[in-house]
XYZ file of C-alpha atoms in Angstrom:
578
model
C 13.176 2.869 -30.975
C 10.635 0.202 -32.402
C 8.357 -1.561 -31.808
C 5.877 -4.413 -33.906
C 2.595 -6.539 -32.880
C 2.166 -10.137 -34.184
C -0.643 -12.223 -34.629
C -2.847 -9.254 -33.497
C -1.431 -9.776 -29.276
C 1.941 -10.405 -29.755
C 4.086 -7.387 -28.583
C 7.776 -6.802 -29.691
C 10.191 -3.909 -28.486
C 13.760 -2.860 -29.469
C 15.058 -0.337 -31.813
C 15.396 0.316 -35.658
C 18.748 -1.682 -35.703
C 17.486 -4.847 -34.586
C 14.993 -4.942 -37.954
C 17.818 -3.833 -39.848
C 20.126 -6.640 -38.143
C 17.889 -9.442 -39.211
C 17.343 -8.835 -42.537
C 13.884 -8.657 -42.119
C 11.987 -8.058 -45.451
C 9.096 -5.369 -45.864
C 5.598 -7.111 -46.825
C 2.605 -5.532 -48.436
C 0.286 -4.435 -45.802
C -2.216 -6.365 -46.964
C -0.724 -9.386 -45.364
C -1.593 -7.908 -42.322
C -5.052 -9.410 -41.097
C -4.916 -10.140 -37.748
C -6.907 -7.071 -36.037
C -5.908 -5.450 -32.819
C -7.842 -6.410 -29.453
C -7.609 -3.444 -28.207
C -9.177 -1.522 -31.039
C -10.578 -3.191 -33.934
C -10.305 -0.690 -36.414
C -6.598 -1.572 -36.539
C -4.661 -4.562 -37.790
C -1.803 -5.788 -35.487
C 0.380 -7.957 -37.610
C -0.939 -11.499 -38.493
C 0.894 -14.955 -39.118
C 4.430 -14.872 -39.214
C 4.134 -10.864 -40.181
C 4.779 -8.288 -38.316
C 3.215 -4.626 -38.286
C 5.894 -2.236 -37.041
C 6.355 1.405 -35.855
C 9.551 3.560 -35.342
C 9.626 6.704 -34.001
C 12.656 8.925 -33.388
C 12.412 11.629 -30.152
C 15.363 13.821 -28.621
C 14.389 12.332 -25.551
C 13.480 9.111 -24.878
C 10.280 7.977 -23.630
C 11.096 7.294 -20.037
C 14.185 8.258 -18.497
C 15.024 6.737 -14.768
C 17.410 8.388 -12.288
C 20.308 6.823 -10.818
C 21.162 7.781 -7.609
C 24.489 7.298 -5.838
C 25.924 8.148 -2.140
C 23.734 9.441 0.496
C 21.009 10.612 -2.786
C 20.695 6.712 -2.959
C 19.699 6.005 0.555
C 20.436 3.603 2.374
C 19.327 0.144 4.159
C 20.617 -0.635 7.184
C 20.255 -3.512 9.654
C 18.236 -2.168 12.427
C 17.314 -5.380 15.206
C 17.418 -8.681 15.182
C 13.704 -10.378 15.070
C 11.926 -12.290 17.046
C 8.778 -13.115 14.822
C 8.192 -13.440 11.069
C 5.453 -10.918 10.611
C 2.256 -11.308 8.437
C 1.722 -7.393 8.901
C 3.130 -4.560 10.985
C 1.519 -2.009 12.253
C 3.010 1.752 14.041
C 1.161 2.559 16.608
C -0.014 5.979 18.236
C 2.513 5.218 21.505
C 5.604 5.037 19.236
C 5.465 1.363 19.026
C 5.346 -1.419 15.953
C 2.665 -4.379 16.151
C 4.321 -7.400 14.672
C 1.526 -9.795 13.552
C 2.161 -13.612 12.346
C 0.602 -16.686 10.760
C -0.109 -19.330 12.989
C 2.608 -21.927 12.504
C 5.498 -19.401 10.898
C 7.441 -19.091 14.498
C 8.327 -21.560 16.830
C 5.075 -23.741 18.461
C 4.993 -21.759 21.438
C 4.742 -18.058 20.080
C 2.098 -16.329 21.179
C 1.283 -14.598 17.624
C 2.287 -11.391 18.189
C 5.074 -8.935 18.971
C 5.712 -5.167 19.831
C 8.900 -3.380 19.218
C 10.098 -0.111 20.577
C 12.374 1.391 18.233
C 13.793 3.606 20.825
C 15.375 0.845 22.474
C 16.695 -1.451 19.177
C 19.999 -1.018 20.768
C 19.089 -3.876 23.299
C 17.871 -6.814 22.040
C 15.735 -7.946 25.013
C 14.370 -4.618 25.963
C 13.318 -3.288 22.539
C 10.612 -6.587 22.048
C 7.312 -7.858 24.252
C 5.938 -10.821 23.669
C 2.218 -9.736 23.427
C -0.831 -12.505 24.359
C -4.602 -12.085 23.899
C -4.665 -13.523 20.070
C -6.903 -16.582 19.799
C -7.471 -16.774 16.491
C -4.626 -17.573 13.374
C -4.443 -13.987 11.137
C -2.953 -15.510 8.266
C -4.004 -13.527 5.675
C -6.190 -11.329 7.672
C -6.651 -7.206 7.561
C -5.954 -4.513 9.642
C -6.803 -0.904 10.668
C -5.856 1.774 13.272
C -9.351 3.028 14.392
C -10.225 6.903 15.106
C -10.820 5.905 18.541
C -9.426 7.817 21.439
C -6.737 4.978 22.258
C -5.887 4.538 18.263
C -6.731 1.149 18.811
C -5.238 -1.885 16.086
C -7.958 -3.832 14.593
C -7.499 -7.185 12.552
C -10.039 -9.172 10.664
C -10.637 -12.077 9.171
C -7.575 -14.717 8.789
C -7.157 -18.414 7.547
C -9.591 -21.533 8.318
C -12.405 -22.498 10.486
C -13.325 -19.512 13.184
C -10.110 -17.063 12.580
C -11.908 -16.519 9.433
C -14.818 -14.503 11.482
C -11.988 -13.158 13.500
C -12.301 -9.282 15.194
C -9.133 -8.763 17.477
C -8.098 -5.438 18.859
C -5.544 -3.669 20.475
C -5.146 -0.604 22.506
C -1.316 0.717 22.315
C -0.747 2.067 25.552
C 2.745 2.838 27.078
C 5.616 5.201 25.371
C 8.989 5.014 23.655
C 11.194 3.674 26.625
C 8.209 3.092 28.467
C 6.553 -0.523 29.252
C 3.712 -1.218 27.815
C 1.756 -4.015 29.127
C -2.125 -4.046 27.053
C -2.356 -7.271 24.604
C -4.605 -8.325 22.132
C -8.393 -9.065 23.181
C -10.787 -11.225 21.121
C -13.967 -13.423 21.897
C -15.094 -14.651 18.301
C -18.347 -15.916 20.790
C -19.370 -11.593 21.304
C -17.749 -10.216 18.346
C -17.054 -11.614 14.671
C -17.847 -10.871 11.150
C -20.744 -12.125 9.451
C -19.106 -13.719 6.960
C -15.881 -15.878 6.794
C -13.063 -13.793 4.912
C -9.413 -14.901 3.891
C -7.817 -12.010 1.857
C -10.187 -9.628 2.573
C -9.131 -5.351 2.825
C -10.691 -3.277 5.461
C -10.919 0.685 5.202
C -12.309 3.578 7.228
C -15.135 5.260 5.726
C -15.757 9.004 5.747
C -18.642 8.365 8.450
C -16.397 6.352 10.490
C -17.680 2.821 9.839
C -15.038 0.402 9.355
C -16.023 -1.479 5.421
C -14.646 -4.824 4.819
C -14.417 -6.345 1.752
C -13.947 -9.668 -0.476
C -11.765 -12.264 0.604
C -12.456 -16.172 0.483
C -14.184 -18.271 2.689
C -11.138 -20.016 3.873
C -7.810 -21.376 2.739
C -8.210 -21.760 -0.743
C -11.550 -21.949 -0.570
C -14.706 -20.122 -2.575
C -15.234 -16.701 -3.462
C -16.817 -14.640 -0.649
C -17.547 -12.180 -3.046
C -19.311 -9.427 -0.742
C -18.636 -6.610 1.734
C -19.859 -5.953 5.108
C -19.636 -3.019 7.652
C -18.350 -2.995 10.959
C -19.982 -1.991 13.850
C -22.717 -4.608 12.084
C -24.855 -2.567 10.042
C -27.229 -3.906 7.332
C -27.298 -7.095 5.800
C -23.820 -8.138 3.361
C -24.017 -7.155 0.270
C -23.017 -9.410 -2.816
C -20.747 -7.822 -6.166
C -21.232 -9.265 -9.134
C -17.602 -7.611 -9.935
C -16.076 -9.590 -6.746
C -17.715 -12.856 -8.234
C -16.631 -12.786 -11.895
C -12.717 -12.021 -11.047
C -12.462 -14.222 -8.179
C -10.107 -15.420 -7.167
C -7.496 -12.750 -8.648
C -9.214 -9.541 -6.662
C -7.732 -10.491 -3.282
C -6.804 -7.833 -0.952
C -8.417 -5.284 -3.322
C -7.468 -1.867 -3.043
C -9.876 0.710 -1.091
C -9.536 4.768 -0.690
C -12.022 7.087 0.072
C -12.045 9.910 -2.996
C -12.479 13.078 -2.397
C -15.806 13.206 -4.732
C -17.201 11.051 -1.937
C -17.046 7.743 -3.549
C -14.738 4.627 -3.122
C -12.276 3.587 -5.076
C -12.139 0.084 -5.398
C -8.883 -1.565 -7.435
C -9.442 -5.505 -7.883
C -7.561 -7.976 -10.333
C -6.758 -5.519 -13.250
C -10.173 -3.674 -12.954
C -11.194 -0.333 -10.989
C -15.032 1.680 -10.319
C -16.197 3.804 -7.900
C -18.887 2.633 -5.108
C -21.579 4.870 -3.547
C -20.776 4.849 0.016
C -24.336 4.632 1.179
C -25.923 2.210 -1.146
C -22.269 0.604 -2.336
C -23.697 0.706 -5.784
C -21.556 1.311 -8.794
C -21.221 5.375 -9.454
C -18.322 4.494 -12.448
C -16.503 1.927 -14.061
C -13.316 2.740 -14.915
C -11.108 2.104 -17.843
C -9.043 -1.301 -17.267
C -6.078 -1.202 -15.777
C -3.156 -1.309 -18.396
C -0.740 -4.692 -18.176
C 2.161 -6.238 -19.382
C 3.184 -5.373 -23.625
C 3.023 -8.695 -23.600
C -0.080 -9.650 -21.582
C -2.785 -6.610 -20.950
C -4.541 -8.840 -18.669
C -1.969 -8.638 -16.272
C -3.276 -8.351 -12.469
C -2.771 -6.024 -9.293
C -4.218 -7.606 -6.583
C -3.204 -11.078 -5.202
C -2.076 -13.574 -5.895
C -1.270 -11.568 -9.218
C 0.262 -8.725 -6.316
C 1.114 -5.282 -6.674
C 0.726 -2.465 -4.368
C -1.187 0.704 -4.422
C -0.767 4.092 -3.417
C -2.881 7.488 -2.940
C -0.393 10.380 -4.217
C -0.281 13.443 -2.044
C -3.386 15.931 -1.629
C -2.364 19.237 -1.310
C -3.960 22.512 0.082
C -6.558 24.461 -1.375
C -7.549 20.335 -2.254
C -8.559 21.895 -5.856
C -6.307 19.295 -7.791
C -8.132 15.542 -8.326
C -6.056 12.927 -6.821
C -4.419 10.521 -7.990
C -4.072 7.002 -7.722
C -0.454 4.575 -8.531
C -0.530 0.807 -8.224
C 2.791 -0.684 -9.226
C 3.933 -3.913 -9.790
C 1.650 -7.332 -10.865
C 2.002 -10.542 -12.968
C -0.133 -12.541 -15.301
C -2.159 -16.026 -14.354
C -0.429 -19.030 -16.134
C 2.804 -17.497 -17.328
C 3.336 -15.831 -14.576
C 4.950 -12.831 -16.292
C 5.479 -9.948 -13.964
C 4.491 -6.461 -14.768
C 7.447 -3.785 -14.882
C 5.372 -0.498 -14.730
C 3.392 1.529 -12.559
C 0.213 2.781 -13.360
C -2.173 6.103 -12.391
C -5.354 7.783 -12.799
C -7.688 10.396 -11.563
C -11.066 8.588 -10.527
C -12.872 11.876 -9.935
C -12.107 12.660 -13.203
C -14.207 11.318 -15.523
C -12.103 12.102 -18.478
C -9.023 10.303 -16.530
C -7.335 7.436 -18.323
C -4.583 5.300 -17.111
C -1.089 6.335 -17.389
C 1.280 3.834 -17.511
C 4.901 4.392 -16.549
C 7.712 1.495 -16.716
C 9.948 0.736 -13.659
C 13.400 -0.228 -14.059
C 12.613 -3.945 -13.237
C 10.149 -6.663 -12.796
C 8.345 -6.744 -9.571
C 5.822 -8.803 -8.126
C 4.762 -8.947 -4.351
C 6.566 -4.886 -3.975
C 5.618 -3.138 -1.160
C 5.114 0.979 -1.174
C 6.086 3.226 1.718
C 4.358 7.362 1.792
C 7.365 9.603 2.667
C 6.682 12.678 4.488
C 8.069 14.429 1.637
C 5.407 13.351 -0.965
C 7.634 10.669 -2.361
C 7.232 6.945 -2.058
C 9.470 4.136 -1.455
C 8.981 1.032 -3.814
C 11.232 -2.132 -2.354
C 10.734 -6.005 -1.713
C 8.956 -8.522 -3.836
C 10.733 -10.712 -6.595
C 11.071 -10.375 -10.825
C 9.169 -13.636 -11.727
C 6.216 -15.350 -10.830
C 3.242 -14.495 -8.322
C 2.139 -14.228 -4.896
C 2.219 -17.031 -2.509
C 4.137 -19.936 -1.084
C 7.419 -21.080 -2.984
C 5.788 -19.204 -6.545
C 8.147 -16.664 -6.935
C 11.702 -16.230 -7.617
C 14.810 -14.043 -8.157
C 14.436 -11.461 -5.166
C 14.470 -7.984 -6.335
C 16.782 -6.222 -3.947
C 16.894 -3.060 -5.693
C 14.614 0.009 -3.758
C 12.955 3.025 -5.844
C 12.206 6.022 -5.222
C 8.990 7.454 -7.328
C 8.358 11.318 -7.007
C 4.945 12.546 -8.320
C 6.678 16.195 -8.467
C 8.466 15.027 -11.422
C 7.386 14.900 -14.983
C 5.613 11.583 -15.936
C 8.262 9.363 -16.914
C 10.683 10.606 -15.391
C 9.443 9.971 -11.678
C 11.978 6.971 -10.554
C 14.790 7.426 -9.653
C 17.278 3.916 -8.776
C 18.420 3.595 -5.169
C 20.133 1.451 -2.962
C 20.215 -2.603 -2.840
C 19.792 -4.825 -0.094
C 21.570 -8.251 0.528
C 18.212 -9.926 1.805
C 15.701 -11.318 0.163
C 12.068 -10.137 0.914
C 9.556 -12.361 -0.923
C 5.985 -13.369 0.239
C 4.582 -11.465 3.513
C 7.188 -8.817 3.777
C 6.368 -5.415 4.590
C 7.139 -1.483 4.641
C 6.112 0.891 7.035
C 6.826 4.636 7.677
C 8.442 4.872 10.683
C 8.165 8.564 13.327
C 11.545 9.186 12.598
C 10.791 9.028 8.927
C 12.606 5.830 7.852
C 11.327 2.865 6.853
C 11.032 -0.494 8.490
C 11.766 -3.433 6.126
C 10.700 -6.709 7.399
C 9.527 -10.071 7.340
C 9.596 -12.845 4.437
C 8.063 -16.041 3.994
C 8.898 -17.596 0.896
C 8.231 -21.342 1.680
C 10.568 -21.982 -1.509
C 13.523 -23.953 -0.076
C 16.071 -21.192 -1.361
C 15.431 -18.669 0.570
C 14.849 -18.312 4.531
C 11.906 -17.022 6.429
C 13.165 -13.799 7.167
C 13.790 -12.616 10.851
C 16.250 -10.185 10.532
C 14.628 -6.378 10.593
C 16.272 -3.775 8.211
C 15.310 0.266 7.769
C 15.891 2.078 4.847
C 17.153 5.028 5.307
C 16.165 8.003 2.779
C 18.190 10.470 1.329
C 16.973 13.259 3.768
C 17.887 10.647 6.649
C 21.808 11.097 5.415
C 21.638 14.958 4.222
C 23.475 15.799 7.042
C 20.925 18.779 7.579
C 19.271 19.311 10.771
C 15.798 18.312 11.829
C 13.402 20.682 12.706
C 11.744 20.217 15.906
C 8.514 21.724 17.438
C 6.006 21.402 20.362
C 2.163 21.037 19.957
C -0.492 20.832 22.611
C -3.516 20.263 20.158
C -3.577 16.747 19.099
C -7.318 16.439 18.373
C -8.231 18.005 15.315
C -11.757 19.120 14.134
C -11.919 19.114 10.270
C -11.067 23.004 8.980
C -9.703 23.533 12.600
C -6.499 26.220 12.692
C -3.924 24.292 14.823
C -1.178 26.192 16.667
C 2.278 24.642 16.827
C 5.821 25.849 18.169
C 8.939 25.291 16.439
C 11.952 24.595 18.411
C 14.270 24.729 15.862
C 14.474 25.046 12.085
C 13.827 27.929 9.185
C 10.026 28.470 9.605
C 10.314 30.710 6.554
C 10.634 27.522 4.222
C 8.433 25.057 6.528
C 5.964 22.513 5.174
C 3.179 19.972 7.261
C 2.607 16.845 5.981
C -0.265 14.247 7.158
C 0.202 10.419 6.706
C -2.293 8.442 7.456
C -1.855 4.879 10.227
C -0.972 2.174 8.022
C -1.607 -1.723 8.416
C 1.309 -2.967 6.027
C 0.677 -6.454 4.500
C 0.515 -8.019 0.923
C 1.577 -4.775 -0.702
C -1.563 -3.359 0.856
C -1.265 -0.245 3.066
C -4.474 0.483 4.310
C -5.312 3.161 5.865
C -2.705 4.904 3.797
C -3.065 9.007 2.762
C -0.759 11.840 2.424
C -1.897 15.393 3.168
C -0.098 18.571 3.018
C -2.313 20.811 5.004
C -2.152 24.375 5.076
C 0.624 26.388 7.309
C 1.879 29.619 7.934
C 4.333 31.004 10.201
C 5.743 34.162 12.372
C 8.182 33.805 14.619
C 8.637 30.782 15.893
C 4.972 30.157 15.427
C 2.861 27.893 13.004
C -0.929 27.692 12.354
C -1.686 24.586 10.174
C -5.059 24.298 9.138
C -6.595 20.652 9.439
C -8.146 19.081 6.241
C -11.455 20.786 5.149
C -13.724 17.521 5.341
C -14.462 14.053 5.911
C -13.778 13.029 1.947
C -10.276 14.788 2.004
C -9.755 13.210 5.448
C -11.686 10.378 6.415
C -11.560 10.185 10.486
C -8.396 8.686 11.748
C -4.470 8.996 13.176
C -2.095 11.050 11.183
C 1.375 11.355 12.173
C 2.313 14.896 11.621
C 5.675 15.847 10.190
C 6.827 19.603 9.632
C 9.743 19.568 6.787
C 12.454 22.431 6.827
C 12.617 22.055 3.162
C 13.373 18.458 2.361
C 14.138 17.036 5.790
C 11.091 16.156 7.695
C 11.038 16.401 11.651
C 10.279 13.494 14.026
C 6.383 13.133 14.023
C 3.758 13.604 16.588
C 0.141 11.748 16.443
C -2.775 13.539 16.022
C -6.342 12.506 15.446
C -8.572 14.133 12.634
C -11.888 14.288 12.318
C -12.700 12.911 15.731
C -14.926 9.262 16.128
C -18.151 9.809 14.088
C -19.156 5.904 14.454
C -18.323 6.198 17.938
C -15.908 2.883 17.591
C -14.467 3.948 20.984
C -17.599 2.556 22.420
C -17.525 -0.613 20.621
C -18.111 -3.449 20.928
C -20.212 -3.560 23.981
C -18.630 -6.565 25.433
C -16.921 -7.472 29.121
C -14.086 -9.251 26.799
C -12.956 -6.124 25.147
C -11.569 -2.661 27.243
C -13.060 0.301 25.321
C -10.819 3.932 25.405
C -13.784 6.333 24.267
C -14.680 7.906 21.631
């Protein structure tokens, strides 16, 4: 393999042959003078020479998988649609929340949808038209709260008062069973203090919901602050939010378990305090393109972002993967993930290339600590009609594996899924594929609702099942739980967190293997040891008999600490407890 650098930012790759092909002539090194941006102490070719380096290895330096039968997985069509969603959300009764933008379905839609998987066999049973949304969520962001009821929140959205917008929903009902709450919002009792477009929302280890960035409407300034919801404290401006706008939109939260928050914006990173939301640590930029290393991760410049898996005793620092991006002008899109351990202040970025360009992906957490990558397009960025060739190829990344070696190829769909598409874990452990909004005059808003399903979906092996009566979970707690069937002598738990799925942005994401042991037909799993490991929220539960998972049951962690389930205090808004 080779590789050269011209001009000092010019990148080249290919192998020894290709030099050898073109004749190319070896130059004194002197004519060399064009030094190297990203460490001056270097020179990086200079004009119309080229500095080049050859190595030779056994192996090479990234080697991708290629899967094939059932070990590819599969999509699937799964129901026809009835909305084009902006985001989906699975809630605690078994049930998806199908948001839209204003103006994507026909003139009389009411905004939002609920679908009961259990009944995608018949059309008209398996959606409800849900009501209650008075405000357009284009572009808005979501939550599942630690309330009692698991209630949906969405804020922000696109112009004028939706921008303030605070809508909730309390999923009540049951698979096969009617549900019948909507959406409830009164922007005159409830709304955020500042106008947001783009903005990300994340629970915070006390409970509080934080909100941050965005613009102040359709294409509008900067709103380059955050806020905390219930209302706490004035907003508080970032200098960091200011000087990348706009390509930090839909920035990229967590909670680490240090205590800090991670914050992931354009193709920078740092940690916040979360009292004073002052900068603990700025961390190294995020590696880009060989040919651009200012490429981007958040929109319009979109990737997506992932916590990997924490595991029991919790020792290990976790780790962070955002894949995907593209550059501002040239619009050239990143083909590699990239990683790092913000709690470790040693912890560089590790880059790892994908088998293709992707822009606008989406990531799904699989209850067996892998992650599906799938959707988006090979050129161009995020937004309306500005990207094109669909990439219909999924991947499967598997932090088990050596670095480098982590993808593996799957299976292709036929449908494009561009701009506002989405990917979210569903309680049987596939993975609902939807929406697309391209705008582009090639290819159609997308209606038609896909799952893919993984290789442990088509093993053939059985599930395992089990019974639990403890579904509220205080942190450290030892949690007793019956298996109905399965090998209890190779059993795992795994913990993923309620996602809101939308712009390659799955917050509320987290993966936790607790603790478990068994005897008998009898499991203790011991909950997550603290609020940092765990911030307060929803979790479906999955127990794997080695690597196929088991349907999942909800359970809440960590209890309501803000006491949201008391909020707001309004006669427009029904409120389930804390």
């Amino acid at each position: 393999m080779a590789g050269g650098m011209e001009y000092g930012q010019e990148c080249f790759c290919g192998d020894v042959v290709d030099v050898e092909t073109k004749k190319a002539t070896p130059r004194p090194e002197s004519e060399c003078k064009s030094v190297c941006p990203g460490d001056p102490r270097y020179y990086c070719g200079g004009g119309s020479r080229l500095t080049w380096y050859s190595w030779s290895l056994s192996d090479p330096l990234y080697k991708w998988n290629y899967a094939s039968g059932n070990d590819a997985g599969n999509y699937k069509f799964f129901v026809p649609g009835v909305v084009v969603p902006l985001m989906t959300n699975v809630g605690v009764n078994g049930k998806i929340t199908f948001v839209e933008k204003a103006g994507t379905g026909p003139a009389n839609s009411t905004g939002s949808f609920e679908l009961d998987p259990s009944l995608a066999g018949n059309f008209s049973a398996a959606w409800r038209t849900m009501k209650g949304l008075k405000t357009d969520v284009f572009c808005s962001a979501g939550l599942t709260l630690p309330d009692k009821g698991g209630r949906q929140i969405t804020v922000g959205g696109w112009s004028g008062t939706s921008t303030f917008g605070v809508r909730l929903y309390w999923p009540d009902g049951s698979p096969g069973n009617k549900s019948v709450n909507d959406w409830q919002e009164n922007a005159s009792q409830i709304r955020l203090q500042k106008a947001r477009w783009y903005p990300t929302a994340m629970m915070m280890s006390n409970g509080s919901i934080l909100v941050v960035g965005g613009e102040v409407g359709s294409n509008g300034d900067a709103q380059p602050n955050l806020e905390l919801l219930p209302a706490v404290g004035p907003v508080l401006d970032m200098e960091w939010l200011q000087r990348t706008d706009p390509y930090n939109l839909y920035p990229f939260l967590h909670v680490l378990p240090s205590g800090g928050i991670f914050v992931g914006y354009y193709n920078e990173a740092r940690i916040l305090d979360p009292v004073t939301f002052e900068t603990q640590r700025t961390l190294p930029q995020m590696p880009g393109n060989v040919n651009n290393p200012a490429a981007g991760r958040t929109y319009p410049l979109e990737g997506a972002a992932m916590m990997l898996p924490q595991k029991a005793p919790y020792t290990e620092p976790v780790t962070l993967l955002i894949c995907g991006g593209s550059t501002y002008g040239a619009a050239l899109v990143s083909d590699n993930c990239v990683s790092i351990q913000p709690d470790n202040p040693a912890s560089n970025w590790t880059i790892e290339r994908m088998p293709s360009q992707r822009v606008m992906p989406c990531i799904a957490a699989l209850p067996d600590g892998t992650y599906l990558i799938a959707n988006g397009a090979e050129k161009g960025v995020a937004g309306f009609g500005l990207a094109n060739t669909p990439n219909l190829n999924a991947v499967l990344y598997d932090p088990s594996k050596p670095v480098n070696q982590r993808m593996t190829i799957m299976a292709n769909t036929t449908i494009a899924r561009l701009y506002h598409s989405e990917a979210i874990l569903m309680q049987d452990g596939r993975v609902l594929i939807s929406g697309s909004d391209p705008q582009d005059g090639k290819n159609p808003q997308e209606y038609r609702v896909e799952v893919f399903e993984p290789p442990y979906y088509l093993s053939g092996l059985p599930k395992p099942s089990f019974t639990i009566q403890n579904k509220d979970w205080a942190y450290g707690q030892s949690v007793t739980v019956t298996v109905t069937s399965g090998n209890t002598g190779n059993m795992r738990a795994s913990l993923m967190g309620a996602v809101s799925s939308t712009h390659g942005n799955s917050m509320g994401q987290r993966t936790i293997f607790p603790a478990i042991s068994c005897a008998g037909n009898t499991c203790t799993v011991t909950a997550p040891p603290d609020n940092k490991i765990c911030p307060p929220g929803w979790f479906q539960l999955f127990l794997l008999d080695g690597p196929t998972p088991s349907m999942s049951v909800w359970v809440r962690i960590g209890g309501d600490p803000a006491q949201l389930g008391n909020w707001p205090q309004s006669t427009s808004f029904k409120l389930p407890g804390v």
